[in-house]
Coordinates of C-alpha atoms in Angstrom, one line a residue:
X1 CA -19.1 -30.2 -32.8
X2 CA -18.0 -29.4 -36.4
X3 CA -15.6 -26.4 -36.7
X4 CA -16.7 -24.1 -39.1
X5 CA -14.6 -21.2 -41.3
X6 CA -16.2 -18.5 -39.4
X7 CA -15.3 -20.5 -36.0
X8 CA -11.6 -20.2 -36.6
X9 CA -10.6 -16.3 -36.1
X10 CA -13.0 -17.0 -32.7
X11 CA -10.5 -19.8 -31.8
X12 CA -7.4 -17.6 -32.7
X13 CA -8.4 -14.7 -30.7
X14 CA -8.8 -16.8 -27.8
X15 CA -6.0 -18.8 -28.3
X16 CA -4.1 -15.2 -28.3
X17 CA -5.7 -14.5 -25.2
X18 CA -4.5 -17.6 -23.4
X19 CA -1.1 -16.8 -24.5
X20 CA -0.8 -13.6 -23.1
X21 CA -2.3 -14.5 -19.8
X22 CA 0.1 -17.9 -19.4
X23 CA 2.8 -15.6 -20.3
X24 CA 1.4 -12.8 -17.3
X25 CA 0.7 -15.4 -15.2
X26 CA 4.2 -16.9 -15.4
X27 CA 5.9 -13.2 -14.9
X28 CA 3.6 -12.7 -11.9
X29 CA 4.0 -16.5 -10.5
X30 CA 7.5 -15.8 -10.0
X31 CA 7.1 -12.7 -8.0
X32 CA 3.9 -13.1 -5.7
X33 CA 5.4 -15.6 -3.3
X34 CA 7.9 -13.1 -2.4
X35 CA 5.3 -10.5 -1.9
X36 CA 6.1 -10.7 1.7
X37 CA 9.5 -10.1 1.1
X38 CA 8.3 -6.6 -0.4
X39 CA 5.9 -5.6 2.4
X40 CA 8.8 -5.8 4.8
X41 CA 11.0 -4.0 2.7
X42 CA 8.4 -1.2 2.4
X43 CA 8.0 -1.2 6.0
X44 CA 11.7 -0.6 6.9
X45 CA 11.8 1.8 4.4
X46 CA 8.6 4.2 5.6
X47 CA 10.2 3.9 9.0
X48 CA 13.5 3.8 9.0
X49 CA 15.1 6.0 6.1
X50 CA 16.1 9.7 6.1
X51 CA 12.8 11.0 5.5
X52 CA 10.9 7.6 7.0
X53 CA 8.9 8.4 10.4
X54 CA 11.7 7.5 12.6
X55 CA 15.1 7.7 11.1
X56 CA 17.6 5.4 11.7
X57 CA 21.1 5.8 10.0
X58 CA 22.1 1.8 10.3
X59 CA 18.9 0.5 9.3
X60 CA 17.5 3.1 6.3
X61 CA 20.9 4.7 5.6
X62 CA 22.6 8.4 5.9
X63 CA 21.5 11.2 3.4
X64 CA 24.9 11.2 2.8
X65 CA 25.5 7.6 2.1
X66 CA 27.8 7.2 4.9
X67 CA 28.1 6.0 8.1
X68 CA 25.4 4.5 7.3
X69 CA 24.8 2.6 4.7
X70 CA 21.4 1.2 5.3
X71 CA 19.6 -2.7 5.1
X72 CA 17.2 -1.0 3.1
X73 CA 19.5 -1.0 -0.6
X74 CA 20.9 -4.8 0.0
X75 CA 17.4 -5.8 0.3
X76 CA 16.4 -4.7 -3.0
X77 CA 19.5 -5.1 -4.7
X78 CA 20.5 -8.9 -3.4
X79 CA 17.3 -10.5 -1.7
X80 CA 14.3 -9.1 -3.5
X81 CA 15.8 -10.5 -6.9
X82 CA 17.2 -13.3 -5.5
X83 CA 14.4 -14.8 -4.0
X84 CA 12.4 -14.0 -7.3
X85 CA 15.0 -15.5 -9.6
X86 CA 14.5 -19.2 -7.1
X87 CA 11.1 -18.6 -7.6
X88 CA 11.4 -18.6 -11.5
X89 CA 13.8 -21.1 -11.4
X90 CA 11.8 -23.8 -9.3
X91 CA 8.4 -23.0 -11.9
X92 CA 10.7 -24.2 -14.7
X93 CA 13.4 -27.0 -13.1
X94 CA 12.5 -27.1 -9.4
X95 CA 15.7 -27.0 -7.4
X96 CA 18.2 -27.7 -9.6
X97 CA 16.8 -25.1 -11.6
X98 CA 16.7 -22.6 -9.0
X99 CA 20.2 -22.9 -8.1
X100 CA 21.2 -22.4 -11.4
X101 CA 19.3 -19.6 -12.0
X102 CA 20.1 -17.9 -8.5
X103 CA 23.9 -18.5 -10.1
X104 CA 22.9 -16.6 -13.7
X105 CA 21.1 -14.1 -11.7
X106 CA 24.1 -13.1 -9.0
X107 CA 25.8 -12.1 -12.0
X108 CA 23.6 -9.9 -13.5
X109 CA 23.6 -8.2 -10.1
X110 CA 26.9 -7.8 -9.4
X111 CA 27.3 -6.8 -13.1
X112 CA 25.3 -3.8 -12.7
X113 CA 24.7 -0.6 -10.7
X114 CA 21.2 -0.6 -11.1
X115 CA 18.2 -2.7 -9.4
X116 CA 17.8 -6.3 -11.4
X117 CA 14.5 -7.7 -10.2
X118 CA 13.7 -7.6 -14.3
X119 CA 17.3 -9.7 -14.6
X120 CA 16.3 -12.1 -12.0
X121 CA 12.7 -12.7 -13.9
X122 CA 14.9 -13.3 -16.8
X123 CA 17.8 -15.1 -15.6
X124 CA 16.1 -17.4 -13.0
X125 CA 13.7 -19.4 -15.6
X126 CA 16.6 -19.0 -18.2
X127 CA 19.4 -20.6 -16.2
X128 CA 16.6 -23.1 -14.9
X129 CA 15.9 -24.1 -18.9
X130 CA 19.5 -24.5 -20.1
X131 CA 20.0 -26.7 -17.3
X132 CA 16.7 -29.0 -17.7
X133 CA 17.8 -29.3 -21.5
X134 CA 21.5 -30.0 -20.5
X135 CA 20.6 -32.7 -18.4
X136 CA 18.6 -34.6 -21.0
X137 CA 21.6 -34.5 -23.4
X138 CA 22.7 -37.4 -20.9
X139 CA 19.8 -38.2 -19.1
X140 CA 19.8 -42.3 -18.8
X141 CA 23.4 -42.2 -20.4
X142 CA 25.3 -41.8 -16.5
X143 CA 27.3 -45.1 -15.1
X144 CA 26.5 -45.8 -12.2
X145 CA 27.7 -44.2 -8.8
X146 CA 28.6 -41.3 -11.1
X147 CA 25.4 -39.4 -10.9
X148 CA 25.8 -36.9 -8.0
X149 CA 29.6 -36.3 -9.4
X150 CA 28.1 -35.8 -12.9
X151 CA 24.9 -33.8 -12.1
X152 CA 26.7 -31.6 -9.3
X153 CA 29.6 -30.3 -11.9
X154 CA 27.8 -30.0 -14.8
X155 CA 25.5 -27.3 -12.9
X156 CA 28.6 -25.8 -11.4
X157 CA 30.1 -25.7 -14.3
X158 CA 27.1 -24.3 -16.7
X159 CA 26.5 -21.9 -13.4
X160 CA 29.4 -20.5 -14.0
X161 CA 29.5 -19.8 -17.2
X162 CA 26.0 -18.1 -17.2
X163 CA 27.6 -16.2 -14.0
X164 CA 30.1 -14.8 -16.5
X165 CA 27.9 -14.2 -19.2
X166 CA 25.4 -12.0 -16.5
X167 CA 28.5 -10.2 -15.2
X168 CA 29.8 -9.1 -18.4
X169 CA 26.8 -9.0 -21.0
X170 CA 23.6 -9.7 -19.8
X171 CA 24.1 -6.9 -17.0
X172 CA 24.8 -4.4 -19.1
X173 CA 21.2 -5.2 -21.9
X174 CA 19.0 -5.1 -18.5
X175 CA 20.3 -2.0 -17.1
X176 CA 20.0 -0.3 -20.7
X177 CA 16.7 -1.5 -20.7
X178 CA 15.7 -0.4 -17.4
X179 CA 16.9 3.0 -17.8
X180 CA 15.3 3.3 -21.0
X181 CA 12.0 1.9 -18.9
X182 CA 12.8 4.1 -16.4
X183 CA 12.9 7.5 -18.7
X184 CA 10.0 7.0 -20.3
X185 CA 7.8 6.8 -16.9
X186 CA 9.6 10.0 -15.9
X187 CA 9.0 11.6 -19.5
X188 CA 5.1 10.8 -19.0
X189 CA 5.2 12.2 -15.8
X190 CA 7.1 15.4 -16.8
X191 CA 4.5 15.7 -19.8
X192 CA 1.7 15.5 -17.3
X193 CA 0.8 12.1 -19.5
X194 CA 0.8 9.3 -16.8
X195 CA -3.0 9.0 -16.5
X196 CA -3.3 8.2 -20.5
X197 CA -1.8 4.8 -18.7
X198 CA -5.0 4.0 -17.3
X199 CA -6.3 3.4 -21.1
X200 CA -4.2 0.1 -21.3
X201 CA -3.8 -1.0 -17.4
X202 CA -7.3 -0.9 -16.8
X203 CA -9.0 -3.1 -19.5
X204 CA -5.9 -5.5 -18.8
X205 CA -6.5 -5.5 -15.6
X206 CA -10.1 -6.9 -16.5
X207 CA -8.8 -9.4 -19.0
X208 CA -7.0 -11.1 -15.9
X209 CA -3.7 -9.3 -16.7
X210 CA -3.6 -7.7 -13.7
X211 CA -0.6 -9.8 -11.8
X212 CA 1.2 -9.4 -14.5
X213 CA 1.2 -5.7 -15.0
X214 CA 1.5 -5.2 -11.4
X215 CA 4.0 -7.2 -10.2
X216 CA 5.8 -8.1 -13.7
X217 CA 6.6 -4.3 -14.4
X218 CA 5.1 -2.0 -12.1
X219 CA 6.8 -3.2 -9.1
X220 CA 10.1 -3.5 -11.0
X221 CA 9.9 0.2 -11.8
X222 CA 8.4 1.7 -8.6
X223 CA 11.5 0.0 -6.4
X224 CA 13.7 2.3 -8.1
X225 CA 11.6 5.0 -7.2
X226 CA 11.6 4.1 -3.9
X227 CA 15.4 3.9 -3.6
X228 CA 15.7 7.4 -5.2
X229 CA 12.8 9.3 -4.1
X230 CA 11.9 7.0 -1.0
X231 CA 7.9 6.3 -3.1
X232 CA 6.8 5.9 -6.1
X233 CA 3.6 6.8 -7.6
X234 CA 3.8 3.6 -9.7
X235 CA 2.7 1.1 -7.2
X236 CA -1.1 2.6 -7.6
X237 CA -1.5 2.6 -10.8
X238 CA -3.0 -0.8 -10.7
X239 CA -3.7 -1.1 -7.2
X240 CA -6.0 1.7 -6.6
X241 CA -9.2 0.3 -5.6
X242 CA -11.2 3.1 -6.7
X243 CA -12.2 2.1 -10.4
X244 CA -13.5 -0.9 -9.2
X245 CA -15.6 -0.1 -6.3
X246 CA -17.0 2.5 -8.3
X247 CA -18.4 -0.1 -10.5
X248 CA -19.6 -2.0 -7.6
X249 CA -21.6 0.8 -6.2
X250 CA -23.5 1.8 -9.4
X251 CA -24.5 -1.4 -10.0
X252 CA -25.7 -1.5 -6.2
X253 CA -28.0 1.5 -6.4
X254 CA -28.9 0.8 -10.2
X255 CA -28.2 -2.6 -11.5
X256 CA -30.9 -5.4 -12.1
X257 CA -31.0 -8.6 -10.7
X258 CA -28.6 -10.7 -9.1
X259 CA -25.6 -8.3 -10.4
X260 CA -27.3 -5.4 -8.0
X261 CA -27.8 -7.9 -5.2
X262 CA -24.7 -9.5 -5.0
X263 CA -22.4 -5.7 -5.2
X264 CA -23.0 -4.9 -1.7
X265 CA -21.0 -7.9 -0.4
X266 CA -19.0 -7.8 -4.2
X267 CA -17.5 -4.1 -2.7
X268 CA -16.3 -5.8 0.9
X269 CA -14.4 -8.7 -0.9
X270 CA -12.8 -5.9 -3.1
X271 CA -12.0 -2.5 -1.3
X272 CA -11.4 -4.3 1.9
X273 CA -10.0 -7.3 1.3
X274 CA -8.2 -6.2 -2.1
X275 CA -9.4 -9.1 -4.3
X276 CA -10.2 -7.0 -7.6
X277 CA -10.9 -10.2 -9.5
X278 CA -14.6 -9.6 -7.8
X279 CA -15.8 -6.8 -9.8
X280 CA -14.0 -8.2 -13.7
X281 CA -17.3 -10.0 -14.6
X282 CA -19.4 -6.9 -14.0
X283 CA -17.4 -5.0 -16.5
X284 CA -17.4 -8.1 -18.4
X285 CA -21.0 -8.4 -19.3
X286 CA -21.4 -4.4 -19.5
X287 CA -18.3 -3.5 -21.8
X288 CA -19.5 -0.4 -22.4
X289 CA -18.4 0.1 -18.8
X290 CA -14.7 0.0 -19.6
X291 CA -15.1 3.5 -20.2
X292 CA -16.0 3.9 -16.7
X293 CA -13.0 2.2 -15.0
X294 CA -10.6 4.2 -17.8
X295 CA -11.9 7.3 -16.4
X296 CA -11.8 6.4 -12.6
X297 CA -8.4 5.0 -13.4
X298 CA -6.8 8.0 -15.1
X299 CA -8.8 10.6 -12.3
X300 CA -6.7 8.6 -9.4
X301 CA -3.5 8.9 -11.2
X302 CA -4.2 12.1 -12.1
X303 CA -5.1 12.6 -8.3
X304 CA -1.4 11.3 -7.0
X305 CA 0.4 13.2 -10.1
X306 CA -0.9 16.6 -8.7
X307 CA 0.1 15.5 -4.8
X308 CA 2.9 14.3 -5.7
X309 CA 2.0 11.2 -3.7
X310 CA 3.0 7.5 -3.3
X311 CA 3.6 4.1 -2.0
X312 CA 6.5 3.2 -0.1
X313 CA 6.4 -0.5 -1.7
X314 CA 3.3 -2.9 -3.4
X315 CA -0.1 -2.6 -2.1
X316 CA -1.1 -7.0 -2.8
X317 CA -3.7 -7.7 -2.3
X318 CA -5.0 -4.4 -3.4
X319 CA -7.1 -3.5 -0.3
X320 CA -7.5 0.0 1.0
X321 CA -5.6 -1.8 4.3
X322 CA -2.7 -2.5 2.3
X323 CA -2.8 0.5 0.3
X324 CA -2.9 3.1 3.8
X325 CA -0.1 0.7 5.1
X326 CA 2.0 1.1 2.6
X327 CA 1.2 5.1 2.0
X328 CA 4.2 7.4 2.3
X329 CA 3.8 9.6 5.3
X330 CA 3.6 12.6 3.5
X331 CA 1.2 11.2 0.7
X332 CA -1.9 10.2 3.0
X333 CA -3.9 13.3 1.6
X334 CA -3.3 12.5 -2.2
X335 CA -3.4 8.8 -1.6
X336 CA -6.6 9.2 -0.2
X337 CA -8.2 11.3 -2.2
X338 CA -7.1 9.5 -5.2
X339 CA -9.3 6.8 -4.1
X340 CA -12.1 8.5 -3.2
X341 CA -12.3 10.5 -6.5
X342 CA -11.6 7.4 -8.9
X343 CA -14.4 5.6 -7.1
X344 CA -16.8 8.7 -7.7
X345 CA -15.8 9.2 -11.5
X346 CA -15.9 5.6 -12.1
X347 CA -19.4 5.0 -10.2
X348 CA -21.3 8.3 -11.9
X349 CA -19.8 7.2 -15.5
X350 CA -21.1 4.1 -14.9
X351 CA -24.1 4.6 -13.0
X352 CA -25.2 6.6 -16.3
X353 CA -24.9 3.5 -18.2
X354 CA -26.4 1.6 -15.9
X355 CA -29.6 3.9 -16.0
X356 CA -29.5 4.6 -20.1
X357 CA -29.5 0.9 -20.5
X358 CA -32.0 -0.3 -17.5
X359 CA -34.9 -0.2 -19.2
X360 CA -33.7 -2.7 -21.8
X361 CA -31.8 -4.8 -19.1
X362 CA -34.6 -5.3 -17.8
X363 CA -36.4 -6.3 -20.8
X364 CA -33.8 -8.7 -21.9
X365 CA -33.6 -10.1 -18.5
X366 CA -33.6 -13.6 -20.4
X367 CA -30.5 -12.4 -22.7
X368 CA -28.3 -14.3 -20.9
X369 CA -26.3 -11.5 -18.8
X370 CA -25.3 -12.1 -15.2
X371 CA -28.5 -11.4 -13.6
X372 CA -30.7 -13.5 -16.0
X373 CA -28.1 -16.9 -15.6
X374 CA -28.4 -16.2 -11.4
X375 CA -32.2 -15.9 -12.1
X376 CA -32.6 -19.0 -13.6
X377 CA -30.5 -21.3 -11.6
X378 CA -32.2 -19.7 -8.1
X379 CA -36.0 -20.7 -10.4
X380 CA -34.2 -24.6 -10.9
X381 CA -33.2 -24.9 -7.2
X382 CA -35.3 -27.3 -5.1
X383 CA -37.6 -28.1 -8.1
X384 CA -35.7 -30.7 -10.3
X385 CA -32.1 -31.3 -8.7
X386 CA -31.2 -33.9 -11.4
X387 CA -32.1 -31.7 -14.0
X388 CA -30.1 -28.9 -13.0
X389 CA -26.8 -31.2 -12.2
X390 CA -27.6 -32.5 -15.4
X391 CA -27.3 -28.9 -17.0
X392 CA -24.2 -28.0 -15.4
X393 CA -22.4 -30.3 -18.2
X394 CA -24.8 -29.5 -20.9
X395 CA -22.9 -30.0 -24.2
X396 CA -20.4 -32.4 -22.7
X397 CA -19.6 -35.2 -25.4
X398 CA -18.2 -38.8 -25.1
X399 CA -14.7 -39.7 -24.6
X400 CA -14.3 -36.0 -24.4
X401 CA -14.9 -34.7 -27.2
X402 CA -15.4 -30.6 -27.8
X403 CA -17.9 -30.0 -26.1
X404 CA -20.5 -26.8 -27.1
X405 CA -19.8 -23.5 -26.6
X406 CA -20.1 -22.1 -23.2
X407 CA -23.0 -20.4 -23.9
X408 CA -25.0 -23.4 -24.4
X409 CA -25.5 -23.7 -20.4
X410 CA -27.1 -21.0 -18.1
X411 CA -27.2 -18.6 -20.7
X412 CA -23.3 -18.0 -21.3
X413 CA -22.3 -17.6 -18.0
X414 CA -21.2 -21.0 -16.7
X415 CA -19.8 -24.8 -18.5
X416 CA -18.6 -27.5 -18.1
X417 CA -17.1 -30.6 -19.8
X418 CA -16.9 -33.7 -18.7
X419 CA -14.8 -36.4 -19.7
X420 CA -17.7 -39.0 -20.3
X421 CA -21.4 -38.6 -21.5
X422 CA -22.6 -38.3 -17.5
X423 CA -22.0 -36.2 -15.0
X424 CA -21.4 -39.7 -13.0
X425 CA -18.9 -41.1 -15.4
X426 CA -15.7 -39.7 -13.4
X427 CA -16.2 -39.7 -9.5
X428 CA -15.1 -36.3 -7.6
X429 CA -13.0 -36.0 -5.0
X430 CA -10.2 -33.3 -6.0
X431 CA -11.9 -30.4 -6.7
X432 CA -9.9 -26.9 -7.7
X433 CA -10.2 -23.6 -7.4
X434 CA -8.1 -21.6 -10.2
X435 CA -7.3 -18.7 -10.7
X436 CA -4.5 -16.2 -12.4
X437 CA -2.2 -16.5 -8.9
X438 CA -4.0 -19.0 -6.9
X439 CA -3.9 -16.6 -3.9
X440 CA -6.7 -14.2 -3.7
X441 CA -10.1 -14.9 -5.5
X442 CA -10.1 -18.7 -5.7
X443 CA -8.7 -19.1 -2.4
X444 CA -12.0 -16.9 -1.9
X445 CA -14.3 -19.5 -3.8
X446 CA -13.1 -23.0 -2.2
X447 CA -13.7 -21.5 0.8
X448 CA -17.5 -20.9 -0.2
X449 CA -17.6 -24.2 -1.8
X450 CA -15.9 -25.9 1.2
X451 CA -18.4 -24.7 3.5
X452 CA -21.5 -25.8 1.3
X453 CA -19.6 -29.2 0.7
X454 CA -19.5 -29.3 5.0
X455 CA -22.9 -28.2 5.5
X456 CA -24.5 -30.9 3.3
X457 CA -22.5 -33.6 5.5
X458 CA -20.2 -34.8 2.3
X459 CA -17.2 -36.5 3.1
X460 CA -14.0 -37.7 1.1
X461 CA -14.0 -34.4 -1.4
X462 CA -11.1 -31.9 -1.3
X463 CA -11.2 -28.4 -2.1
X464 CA -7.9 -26.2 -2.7
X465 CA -7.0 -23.5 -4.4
X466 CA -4.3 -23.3 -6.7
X467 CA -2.6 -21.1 -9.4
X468 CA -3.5 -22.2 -13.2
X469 CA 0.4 -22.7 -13.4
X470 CA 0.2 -25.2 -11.0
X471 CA -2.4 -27.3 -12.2
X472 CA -1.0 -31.0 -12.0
X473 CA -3.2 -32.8 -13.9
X474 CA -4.9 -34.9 -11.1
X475 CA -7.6 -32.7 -10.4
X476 CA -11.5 -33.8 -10.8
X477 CA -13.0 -31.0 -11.1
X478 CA -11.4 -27.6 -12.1
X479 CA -13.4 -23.9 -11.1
X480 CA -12.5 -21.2 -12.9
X481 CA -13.7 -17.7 -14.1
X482 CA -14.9 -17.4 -17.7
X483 CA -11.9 -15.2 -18.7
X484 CA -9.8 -18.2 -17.4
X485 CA -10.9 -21.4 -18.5
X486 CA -9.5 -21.9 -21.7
X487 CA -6.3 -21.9 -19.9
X488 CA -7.1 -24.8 -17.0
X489 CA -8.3 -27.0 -19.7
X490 CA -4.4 -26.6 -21.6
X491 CA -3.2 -27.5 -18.4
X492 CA -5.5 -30.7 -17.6
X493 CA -8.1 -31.4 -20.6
X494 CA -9.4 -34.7 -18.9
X495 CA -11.1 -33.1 -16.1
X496 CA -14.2 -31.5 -15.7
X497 CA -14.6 -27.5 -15.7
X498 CA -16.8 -25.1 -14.8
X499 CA -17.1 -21.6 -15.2
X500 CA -18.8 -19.2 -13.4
X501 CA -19.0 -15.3 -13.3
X502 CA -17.5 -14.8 -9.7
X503 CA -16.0 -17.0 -7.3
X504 CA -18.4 -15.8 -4.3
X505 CA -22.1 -16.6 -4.8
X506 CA -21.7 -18.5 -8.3
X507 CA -24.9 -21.4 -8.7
X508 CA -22.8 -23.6 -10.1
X509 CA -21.6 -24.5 -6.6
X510 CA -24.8 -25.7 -6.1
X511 CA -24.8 -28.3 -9.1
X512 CA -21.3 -29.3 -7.9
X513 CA -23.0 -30.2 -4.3
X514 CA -25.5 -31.7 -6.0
X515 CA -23.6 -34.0 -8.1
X516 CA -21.3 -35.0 -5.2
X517 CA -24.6 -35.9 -3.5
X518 CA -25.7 -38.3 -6.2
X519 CA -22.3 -40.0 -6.9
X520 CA -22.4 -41.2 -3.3

């Protein structure tokens, strides 16, 4: 396809796009695998501290500060950004570069009276770096029976002069900019401003940024909360599952098509099992509804601002489970109703949309929105299968070339390009499911996919789910979310992908079953 001079500030903006959400992803890579490691923590402290259901001086610490000193401080100060700085250090130089980075990050901890889970997300991939490029200043160059003597000293050695350069310098730039972090939340709080939040967190959130605001900064903030104040208001300011099953609830009672028949089981995946990735694509193809989930957004805020009320650590996934488990125990009644009224202000805003704009919806049914791509793949089903596998890489060129714009198949909502002119010219058999953390919503999808591929008696295909990050490059076929797919293809150009709207009742899986069919 020839690029054209209006083509370019297109390519820009999404290549800005892809940017920011590697960079989010990477910031929220290295702290989800430790999520764990935060719901325990949360759960000593709602039990176990001074003003936790049931006190204990030697596990959650003395009012005082003494006898007691508590498990519930060295957690957060040693293990929490620990753990994450091994994590950040492994995504950059595997083991070796998590050693290193553990090294640079003890000394930004020790270095500071302050929590440094923003040093560790710093100092982990850092030290990890400094190390992969010293090694290649001698990689190849080693004698013989001197590589274990070589490669183990020259860490030490460059561990311990990062150590010294946490203790004494880095330290001391984290903490200022924590604190500074740190007053600004409270000055937004005292100002009665924190809800004006919800104008950015929300339409990141939608954007697939919602990781990285969430665990990259929110989490960072809201454990110093916790350690003063024993909650933090901070920890729902993303989580809240409100704004979202709002949306899912006006476009039950007044949405068209598909998009209203798949919300019922869209608000089950989201409120109760917390993946919010569920309800992105119906914002997506109704952006006037951003104003809805702004509103819902700042109304729960607002909500825990006037309560007073918190989390004792991260709700993830963002289900109303996790949320209530992790409640403070004098917070229920804001917590609550901060839900319950984002979810109504979001769902009236946008049920008003919803019925200004039915009338034309309807019209346009062929416009290529949600509804009208569903409506056409369920019309292809069962009447030309080779067609329809056919279309799932419409716009596919040989030896891959760019291939069309996604918008060239099912009406904009899914593509695919494949390496060859035919959708036989690469064989399938490691199929991915991608998605911002690999954890929630395309673990969600190869399990759908999965079960079609096992009820159609197919054999020799594997379906996993990973995180975009951890693409490998040996995948066949690569699933992703519209918002996401420019990013799989950085990561592995050769294979074939496919968007699709949602990872729970997307046609495309269809196609895919169908094309595995015909390659046998």
């Amino acid at each position: 396809m020839t690029t054209t001079s209006a083509d370019a500030p297109a390519r820009q903006r999404g290549s800005g796009r892809v940017q920011v959400q590697k960079f989010g992803a990477f910031l929220a890579g290295m702290v989800m695998p430790n999520i764990a490691i935060f719901i325990a923590w949360g759960i000593i402290t709602a039990i176990f501290i001074p003003t936790g259901w049931h006190p204990v001086a030697i596990l959650g610490g003395d009012k005082a500060g003494t006898p007691g000193v508590g498990v519930v401080s060295p957690i957060l100060t040693y293990l929490i950004p620990l753990a994450i700085a091994i994590q950040g250090g492994r995504m950059i130089y595997d083991i070796r570069g998590a050693v290193v980075g553990s090294i640079f990050t003890m000394g930004v901890i020790l270095g500071s009276d302050t929590t440094m889970i923003l040093g560790a997300m710093i100092c982990g991939p850092l030290g990890a770096y400094l190390v992969k490029q010293m090694d290649r200043l001698w990689d190849g160059k080693i004698k013989p029976g001197f590589e274990m003597l070589v490669n183990n000293y020259s860490a030490g050695i460059l561990g311990f002069g990062l150590f010294l350069a946490g203790f004494f310098w880095l330290s001391k730039l984290v903490s200022l900019v924590e604190n500074g972090l740190g007053d600004a939340v409270k000055a937004l709080v005292n100002a009665h401003l924190l809800p004006l939040a919800s104008i950015f967190i929300e339409p990141a959130k939608v954007f697939f940024l919602n990781n990285a605001i969430n665990h990259g900064i929110l989490d960072q903030l809201g454990a110093q909360q916790v350690q003063q104040s024993g909650k933090s208001i901070l920890f729902l300011l993303e989580a809240n599952p409100g704004p979202g099953l709002g949306i899912l609830l006006a476009f039950t009672f007044f949405g068209v098509g598909a998009a209203r028949s798949t919300a019922p089981g869209a608000i089950i995946i989201q409120f109760i099992g917390g993946i919010h990735e569920i309800y992105f694509p119906f914002v997506l193809q109704k952006p006037i509804l951003f104003i809805a989930v702004i509103l819902g957004g700042a109304t729960g805020v607002g909500t825990n601002v006037a309560f007073n009320s918190g989390l004792v650590a991260p709700a993830s996934p963002g289900s109303i489970i996790a949320v209530l488990g992790e409640t403070a125990k004098d917070s229920y009644v804001g917590v609550i109703l901060s839900v319950v009224l984002s979810a109504a202000v979001s769902g009236v805003v946008a049920s008003l949309f919803l019925i200004a704009t039915r009338k034309r919806d309807l019209a346009n049914a062929d416009a290529g929105d949600m509804s009208a791509a569903f409506a056409k793949m369920q019309a292809s089903k069962g009447r030309d299968a080779n067609a329809a596998t056919a279309g799932l890489f419409a716009g596919a060129s040989v030896n891959g070339a760019t291939e069309e714009e996604d918008e060239a198949t099912f009406g904009g909502v899914g593509s695919a390009s494949a390496p060859g002119s035919t959708t036989t010219a690469t064989r399938v058999e490691n199929i991915v499911f991608a998605c911002d953390a690999g954890m929630g919503s395309s673990a969600m999808g190869a399990s759908v996919l999965r079960n079609k591929i096992k009820k159609a008696g197919i054999e020799g295909v594997t379906v996993v789910n990973k995180a975009i990050a951890n693409l490998s490059g040996d995948e066949d076929l690569i699933i992703t979310q519209q918002q996401l797919t420019d990013r799989a293809k950085t990561m592995n150009p050769g294979a074939q992908h496919v968007s699709v709207d949602n990872f729970m009742n997307a046609p495309q899986y269809d196609q895919v079953v169908e094309q595995l069919q015909a390659q046998k």
